[in-house]
Coordinates of C-alpha atoms in Angstrom, one line a residue:
M1 CA -0.2 0.3 -0.3
P2 CA 2.1 3.2 -1.5
L3 CA 2.1 7.0 1.4
S4 CA 0.6 8.0 -2.2
H5 CA -2.9 9.3 -0.9
L6 CA -1.3 10.7 2.4
A7 CA 1.1 13.2 0.9
S8 CA -2.3 14.0 -1.3
L9 CA -3.9 15.0 2.0
L10 CA -1.9 16.2 4.4
P11 CA 0.4 19.8 3.9
D12 CA 4.4 19.6 4.6
D13 CA 4.4 20.8 8.1
A14 CA 1.3 19.8 9.0
A15 CA 0.8 19.1 13.8
L16 CA -1.3 15.2 13.7
V17 CA -3.4 13.6 16.2
V18 CA -4.5 9.7 15.7
A19 CA -6.8 8.2 17.9
F20 CA -4.3 4.8 18.3
S21 CA -6.9 1.9 20.0
G22 CA -3.6 -0.6 19.0
G23 CA -6.5 -2.6 17.0
L24 CA -5.5 -3.4 13.3
D25 CA -6.9 0.1 11.8
S26 CA -5.2 2.8 14.3
T27 CA -2.0 1.0 14.3
V28 CA -1.8 0.8 10.4
L29 CA -2.2 4.6 10.4
L30 CA 0.1 5.2 12.9
H31 CA 2.9 3.3 10.9
Q32 CA 2.0 4.8 7.9
L33 CA 2.4 8.5 10.0
V34 CA 5.8 7.3 11.1
S35 CA 6.9 6.2 7.0
W36 CA 5.4 10.2 6.2
Q37 CA 7.2 11.7 8.9
Q38 CA 10.4 10.5 8.1
T39 CA 10.7 12.4 4.6
H40 CA 8.8 15.3 6.0
P41 CA 10.2 16.5 9.3
Q42 CA 9.1 19.6 9.3
A43 CA 5.0 18.1 10.6
R44 CA 4.3 16.9 14.5
L45 CA 2.8 13.9 15.6
R46 CA 1.3 11.9 18.1
A47 CA -1.0 9.3 19.9
L48 CA -3.8 9.5 22.0
H49 CA -5.7 6.7 22.8
V50 CA -8.9 6.6 24.6
H51 CA -9.7 4.0 28.1
H52 CA -13.1 3.7 28.2
G53 CA -12.7 1.2 31.0
L54 CA -14.7 -1.4 29.7
S55 CA -12.7 -4.2 29.3
P56 CA -11.2 -6.1 32.0
N57 CA -8.3 -5.9 29.2
A58 CA -7.6 -2.3 29.0
D59 CA -5.2 -1.7 31.4
S60 CA -3.0 -4.3 29.0
W61 CA -4.5 -2.3 25.7
A62 CA -2.9 1.6 27.2
A63 CA 0.1 -1.2 28.1
H64 CA 0.6 -1.8 24.7
C65 CA -0.5 1.8 22.3
V66 CA 3.1 2.7 24.7
A67 CA 5.0 1.2 24.2
I68 CA 4.2 0.8 20.6
C69 CA 4.2 4.1 20.4
E70 CA 7.5 3.6 22.5
A71 CA 9.1 1.7 20.2
W72 CA 8.4 4.4 17.3
Q73 CA 9.8 6.7 19.2
L74 CA 6.4 9.3 19.6
R75 CA 4.2 10.5 22.9
C76 CA 1.4 8.3 23.1
E77 CA -1.4 10.1 26.3
V78 CA -3.5 7.4 27.6
L79 CA -7.3 10.0 28.5
R80 CA -9.5 7.9 30.9
V81 CA -13.0 8.5 30.5
Q82 CA -16.7 6.9 32.0
V83 CA -19.2 5.1 29.5
D84 CA -22.5 5.6 30.6
G85 CA -24.6 3.9 28.5
R86 CA -28.7 4.5 30.1
E87 CA -28.3 7.0 26.9
Q88 CA -28.2 6.2 24.2
G89 CA -26.6 3.3 24.2
V90 CA -23.1 2.1 25.4
E91 CA -22.0 2.2 21.6
G92 CA -23.2 5.5 20.8
A93 CA -21.8 6.3 25.2
A94 CA -18.4 5.5 24.0
R95 CA -17.8 7.5 21.2
A96 CA -18.8 10.3 22.7
A97 CA -16.8 9.9 25.3
R98 CA -14.4 8.9 22.9
Y99 CA -14.3 12.3 20.6
Q100 CA -15.2 14.7 23.8
A101 CA -11.6 13.0 25.3
L102 CA -9.9 13.7 22.0
T103 CA -10.7 17.0 21.3
T104 CA -10.3 17.8 24.3
A105 CA -6.4 16.6 24.4
M106 CA -6.2 19.0 20.4
Q107 CA -3.9 21.6 20.6
P108 CA -5.7 24.2 18.7
D109 CA -2.5 23.7 15.6
E110 CA -3.9 19.9 14.8
W111 CA -5.8 18.0 13.2
L112 CA -7.1 14.6 14.0
L113 CA -7.2 10.9 11.9
T114 CA -8.6 8.5 12.6
A115 CA -8.6 4.8 10.6
Q116 CA -12.3 4.4 9.3
H117 CA -11.5 1.9 6.5
L118 CA -13.7 1.0 3.4
D119 CA -15.1 -1.7 6.0
D120 CA -16.6 0.5 8.4
Q121 CA -17.8 3.2 5.1
C122 CA -20.3 0.0 3.9
E123 CA -21.2 -0.5 7.5
T124 CA -21.6 3.5 8.2
L125 CA -24.4 3.6 5.8
L126 CA -25.8 -0.6 5.6
L127 CA -26.5 1.2 9.7
A128 CA -28.7 4.1 8.6
L129 CA -30.6 2.5 6.5
K130 CA -31.7 0.7 9.2
R131 CA -32.5 4.2 11.3
G132 CA -33.6 5.2 8.5
S133 CA -32.4 8.4 7.8
G134 CA -32.0 10.8 4.5
P135 CA -29.7 11.8 2.6
A136 CA -26.7 13.0 5.1
G137 CA -27.1 9.9 7.3
L138 CA -26.6 8.3 3.7
A139 CA -23.5 10.0 3.1
A140 CA -22.7 8.1 6.0
M141 CA -18.4 9.7 6.9
P142 CA -16.5 12.4 4.6
L143 CA -12.9 11.8 4.1
R144 CA -12.4 15.1 6.2
H145 CA -14.9 16.7 8.4
Q146 CA -13.8 20.2 10.2
R147 CA -16.0 21.7 13.5
H148 CA -15.6 23.8 16.1
G149 CA -12.0 24.7 13.7
R150 CA -11.3 21.0 14.7
V151 CA -9.8 19.3 11.5
L152 CA -10.7 15.9 11.2
L153 CA -9.2 13.7 8.5
R154 CA -9.9 9.9 8.1
P155 CA -6.9 8.5 5.3
L156 CA -7.9 5.4 4.9
L157 CA -11.2 5.5 3.9
E158 CA -10.6 4.1 0.3
Q159 CA -8.3 1.6 1.8
S160 CA -10.9 -2.0 2.4
R161 CA -9.8 -4.3 5.8
Q162 CA -8.2 -7.4 3.7
Q163 CA -6.0 -4.0 2.3
L164 CA -5.3 -3.3 6.1
E165 CA -5.0 -6.4 6.3
A166 CA -1.9 -6.8 4.4
Y167 CA 0.0 -4.0 5.2
A168 CA 0.3 -5.1 8.8
Q169 CA 1.8 -8.6 7.6
Q170 CA 4.3 -6.7 4.8
H171 CA 5.7 -4.8 8.1
Q172 CA 4.8 -7.6 10.7
L173 CA 2.9 -5.5 12.9
R174 CA 1.6 -6.0 16.0
W175 CA -2.2 -5.0 17.3
I176 CA -5.0 -6.1 19.7
E177 CA -8.5 -7.7 20.0
D178 CA -10.9 -6.6 21.2
E179 CA -12.8 -8.9 22.3
S180 CA -16.5 -7.2 22.1
N181 CA -16.1 -6.9 17.9
Q182 CA -17.0 -10.4 18.5
D183 CA -20.3 -9.9 20.2
A184 CA -22.8 -10.0 18.2
R185 CA -25.6 -7.7 19.7
Y186 CA -23.6 -4.7 18.8
D187 CA -25.4 -4.3 15.4
R188 CA -21.6 -3.5 13.7
N189 CA -20.6 -7.0 15.4
F190 CA -23.8 -8.4 13.2
L191 CA -23.0 -7.0 9.7
R192 CA -20.1 -7.2 10.4
Q193 CA -19.8 -10.8 11.6
H194 CA -23.4 -11.9 9.2
L195 CA -24.8 -9.4 6.4
L196 CA -21.8 -8.4 5.6
P197 CA -19.9 -11.2 4.6
T198 CA -22.2 -12.7 2.6
L199 CA -23.5 -9.9 0.5
Q200 CA -19.9 -9.4 -0.4
A201 CA -20.0 -13.3 -1.3
R202 CA -22.3 -12.4 -3.6
W203 CA -20.9 -8.6 -5.0
P204 CA -17.1 -8.8 -3.9
H205 CA -17.0 -5.0 -4.5
F206 CA -20.6 -4.3 -2.5
A207 CA -17.9 -2.4 -0.1
A208 CA -16.5 0.1 -2.7
A209 CA -20.4 0.5 -3.9
C210 CA -21.6 2.0 -1.2
A211 CA -18.7 3.5 -0.7
R212 CA -19.7 5.8 -3.8
S213 CA -23.1 5.6 -3.0
A214 CA -22.4 7.5 0.5
A215 CA -20.3 9.7 -2.1
L216 CA -23.0 11.1 -4.4
C217 CA -25.2 11.7 -1.3
G218 CA -22.8 13.7 0.4
E219 CA -22.5 16.2 -2.5
Q220 CA -26.3 16.1 -3.0
E221 CA -25.9 17.7 0.3
Q222 CA -23.3 20.5 0.1
L223 CA -25.6 20.6 -2.8
L224 CA -28.4 21.7 -0.3
D225 CA -25.8 23.5 2.0
E226 CA -24.4 26.3 -1.0
L227 CA -28.2 26.3 -1.9
L228 CA -29.6 27.8 1.7
A229 CA -26.5 29.6 3.0
E230 CA -27.6 32.6 1.9
Q231 CA -31.2 32.3 3.4
L232 CA -29.6 30.1 6.9
A233 CA -27.8 33.3 7.2
E234 CA -30.2 35.7 6.9
L235 CA -32.1 33.5 10.0
L236 CA -28.8 33.6 12.0
H237 CA -28.3 36.1 14.6
P238 CA -24.5 36.6 15.8
D239 CA -25.1 34.5 19.0
G240 CA -26.1 31.0 17.2
S241 CA -30.0 31.6 17.9
L242 CA -32.6 31.8 14.6
H243 CA -35.0 33.4 13.5
F244 CA -37.8 31.1 12.8
P245 CA -41.0 32.8 12.4
P246 CA -40.8 32.8 8.3
L247 CA -40.0 29.1 8.8
L248 CA -43.2 28.4 9.3
Q249 CA -44.8 30.2 6.5
M250 CA -42.3 27.4 4.3
S251 CA -42.8 24.2 2.8
E252 CA -41.9 21.8 6.0
M253 CA -39.5 20.2 3.2
R254 CA -37.3 23.3 2.5
A255 CA -38.0 24.7 6.3
N256 CA -36.9 21.2 8.1
A257 CA -33.3 21.0 5.5
L258 CA -32.7 24.9 7.5
L259 CA -33.4 23.7 10.8
R260 CA -31.3 20.3 10.4
R261 CA -28.2 23.2 8.6
W262 CA -28.8 25.3 12.2
I263 CA -28.6 22.1 14.4
A264 CA -25.5 20.8 12.6
R265 CA -23.7 24.1 13.8
Q266 CA -24.4 24.0 17.1
G267 CA -22.0 19.9 16.2
A268 CA -24.9 18.4 17.5
P269 CA -25.8 14.1 15.5
M270 CA -28.3 14.1 12.4
V271 CA -31.8 14.7 13.8
S272 CA -34.9 12.5 12.6
R273 CA -37.8 13.7 10.9
A274 CA -40.0 12.7 13.4
A275 CA -37.4 15.2 15.8
L276 CA -38.3 18.3 13.7
I277 CA -41.6 17.0 13.7
R278 CA -42.1 17.9 17.8
L279 CA -39.8 21.1 17.2
R280 CA -41.8 22.8 15.0
Q281 CA -45.2 21.7 16.9
E282 CA -44.1 21.4 20.4
V283 CA -41.8 24.3 21.0
M284 CA -42.4 27.1 17.5
L285 CA -46.3 26.5 17.6
S286 CA -46.0 26.8 21.1
R287 CA -47.5 30.1 23.0
E288 CA -45.9 33.3 23.0
D289 CA -45.3 33.4 26.7
A290 CA -44.6 29.5 26.9
Q291 CA -40.9 29.0 27.7
P292 CA -40.6 25.1 26.1
R293 CA -37.8 23.1 25.2
L294 CA -37.5 20.1 23.3
R295 CA -33.9 17.4 24.5
F296 CA -31.8 16.6 21.8
G297 CA -29.3 13.7 23.3
D298 CA -27.4 16.5 25.9
A299 CA -28.9 19.3 24.9
E300 CA -31.9 21.5 24.4
A301 CA -33.5 23.6 21.6
R302 CA -35.0 26.5 23.2
R303 CA -37.5 29.3 22.4
Y304 CA -37.1 32.8 23.3
R305 CA -38.5 35.4 21.4
D306 CA -38.8 33.9 18.0
R307 CA -35.9 33.0 18.4
L308 CA -34.7 28.7 18.9
Y309 CA -31.8 28.3 21.2
W310 CA -28.9 25.3 21.3
V311 CA -28.5 24.8 24.6
P312 CA -26.0 22.1 26.5
R313 CA -27.9 20.5 29.3
C314 CA -25.6 21.7 32.4
A315 CA -26.0 21.5 36.6
S316 CA -27.4 24.7 37.6
L317 CA -24.8 27.2 39.3
K318 CA -27.5 29.1 41.5
D319 CA -25.8 29.0 44.5
R320 CA -22.0 29.3 42.9
Q321 CA -19.3 31.4 44.5
L322 CA -16.3 32.5 43.1
P323 CA -13.6 34.4 45.7
W324 CA -11.1 36.3 43.2
P325 CA -8.5 38.3 46.5
D326 CA -6.7 38.8 43.9
R327 CA -7.8 40.8 40.6
R328 CA -3.9 40.9 38.3
A329 CA -4.3 37.1 38.1
P330 CA -7.6 36.7 35.7
L331 CA -10.3 34.0 37.3
A332 CA -11.4 30.7 35.3
L333 CA -15.2 30.3 35.5
P334 CA -16.2 26.6 36.1
Q335 CA -18.5 25.2 32.7
R336 CA -16.3 26.4 29.9
L337 CA -18.1 29.3 30.7
G338 CA -14.7 31.8 30.0
V339 CA -12.3 33.4 32.3
L340 CA -13.2 37.2 34.1
H341 CA -10.6 39.5 33.6
A342 CA -9.7 43.1 35.8
H343 CA -8.6 46.2 33.3
R344 CA -8.2 49.7 34.8
A345 CA -11.4 51.6 33.8
P346 CA -12.1 55.2 35.8
S347 CA -15.8 55.2 35.0
V348 CA -17.1 51.8 35.1
L349 CA -16.3 50.4 38.3
R350 CA -15.6 50.9 42.4
Q351 CA -12.2 50.1 43.8
P352 CA -14.0 47.3 47.4
E353 CA -12.7 48.8 50.2
A354 CA -10.7 47.9 52.5
D355 CA -13.3 44.9 54.5
E356 CA -14.9 44.1 51.3
E357 CA -14.0 41.0 49.8
V358 CA -15.0 40.3 45.6
S359 CA -16.5 37.6 44.7
V360 CA -18.3 36.2 41.7
R361 CA -21.6 34.6 41.7
F362 CA -25.1 33.8 38.9
H363 CA -27.4 34.3 41.3
A364 CA -29.2 37.6 42.0
Q365 CA -32.6 38.0 43.3
G366 CA -34.3 41.7 44.7
Y367 CA -34.6 45.4 43.0
F368 CA -31.7 47.4 42.3
H369 CA -30.6 50.0 41.0
L370 CA -28.4 51.2 37.3
A371 CA -25.7 53.5 37.6
G372 CA -27.5 56.1 35.5
R373 CA -30.5 55.2 35.4
A374 CA -33.2 56.8 37.1
G375 CA -35.3 54.1 39.7
G376 CA -34.4 50.6 40.3
R377 CA -35.3 47.6 39.0
E378 CA -36.6 43.7 39.5
I379 CA -33.4 41.8 38.5
K380 CA -36.4 39.9 36.5
K381 CA -37.3 43.1 34.7
L382 CA -33.4 43.9 33.8
W383 CA -32.7 40.1 32.1
Q384 CA -36.0 41.0 30.3
E385 CA -34.9 45.0 28.7
L386 CA -31.4 43.7 28.1
A387 CA -33.4 40.4 26.2
V388 CA -31.6 37.3 28.1
P389 CA -32.9 34.3 27.8
P390 CA -34.3 32.7 31.2
W391 CA -31.7 29.9 31.3
Q392 CA -28.8 32.0 30.3
R393 CA -29.5 34.6 33.0
E394 CA -27.5 31.7 35.7
R395 CA -24.9 31.3 33.6
I396 CA -23.7 35.3 33.5
P397 CA -20.6 35.7 36.6
L398 CA -22.3 38.3 38.5
I399 CA -19.3 41.0 40.6
Y400 CA -20.4 40.7 44.6
Y401 CA -18.5 43.0 47.1
N402 CA -20.1 41.4 49.9
Q403 CA -22.8 41.0 49.8
T404 CA -23.8 44.0 46.8
L405 CA -23.8 43.0 44.2
V406 CA -22.2 45.3 41.3
C407 CA -21.8 44.7 38.0
A408 CA -22.9 42.7 35.3
P409 CA -19.4 42.1 33.6
G410 CA -20.4 43.8 29.7
L411 CA -24.3 44.8 30.2
F412 CA -24.9 46.2 33.8
V413 CA -23.0 48.5 36.5
T414 CA -25.0 49.1 39.5
R415 CA -25.2 52.6 42.0
E416 CA -22.6 50.8 44.7
G417 CA -20.9 49.7 42.7
A418 CA -20.1 52.5 40.0
A419 CA -16.8 55.0 40.2
V420 CA -16.5 57.6 41.5
D421 CA -12.8 59.3 41.0
D422 CA -10.2 58.2 38.3
S423 CA -9.3 55.0 40.1
G424 CA -12.0 52.4 38.1
W425 CA -11.6 49.5 37.2
Q426 CA -13.2 46.9 35.3
A427 CA -14.0 43.3 34.7
I428 CA -13.5 42.3 30.8
W429 CA -16.0 38.5 30.1
Q430 CA -13.9 36.6 28.2
N431 CA -17.1 33.3 26.9
N432 CA -15.9 30.3 25.8
E433 CA -19.5 29.2 26.0
S434 CA -20.5 28.3 21.7
A435 CA -22.3 31.1 19.9
G436 CA -26.2 29.5 20.9
E437 CA -24.2 29.8 24.4
Q438 CA -24.2 33.4 24.6
P439 CA -25.5 36.3 25.4

């Protein structure tokens, strides 16, 4: 198997991370990349092994991966994850935990390479057929995919498992066999053991034909992306929310196509047609004064003032309090909410008194007077005036001096916290959350 396919996919100075399970596929991929790097010394390469803890052999697999990488003079980091299969099954939960761990461990400039091959593509398409998927689902796995600024590459997607086995034997590679691959209770294993051998025996090029069908479905989806891009852009707000009333005047097919693309922008898995019908009936067509929500895995679709929001499900921060004793250092916020920085700003916040402790909370209640405004407002009214959706109100960091609210960064300053001289300061909130969560 020549390495020319890598040369056409990778820049000479690529920074690459391989998802290395230690199985046949990822072992072949990693070996090929080690060979490729020998002629591209400016490239960077390392491996990540995800330890799911689902097998009694998981520790020995991790040790095997580390040993292989040491022999090839590569760095291998072992990432331990917890898999909860109660909601989406063990397969789905393990896959989600794996990709979350891999992307979290990556550097911003690194590409993630995974070892799915031609037979995997065939299995993915058949599983999509089993689910009744449309063209987007039948497009299966793209060779290259970009999500949240991360590049995901599958260099072996046009290689069959038979070719990978021949390569491994030629180079005398060692790999592990996951005993769960023999468990036909898992859908993919059932296809691999019982259905695909029969299909391939009858039609030897069946896997390649499935890959062509997947590619054609992918082309159709890309065309729809181009045709709908301008209209989708008109409906999107800077915070990632979707102005949905125009969708209610369109045909259901066009509206669903736009909704799917909006959901895809959130990095969420493809949703079913039945789920889109529920989204329309239970959220978009709900009463104007309602606060509907529809759960999609680890996120919810919510409505506020004629806009749809995609909201990750998170634990409440209502009772959380963070001391900020040294404002020369940035304060990291929980749940990927970003960082607070303190900057000199004479006309914003006053400096705290000697007996006042600075802290950050995520909940306020009562009646407040804002600097520069006559009269006071209940906090609920303030959030409404600022058009902050209800679920975001307890995810905004609030600056307190002892028990007194003085500031919501970038939104308001209370009279009690307003600067009175040139020694003032300002809290800057650098928010890391997804666009759909930002206020």
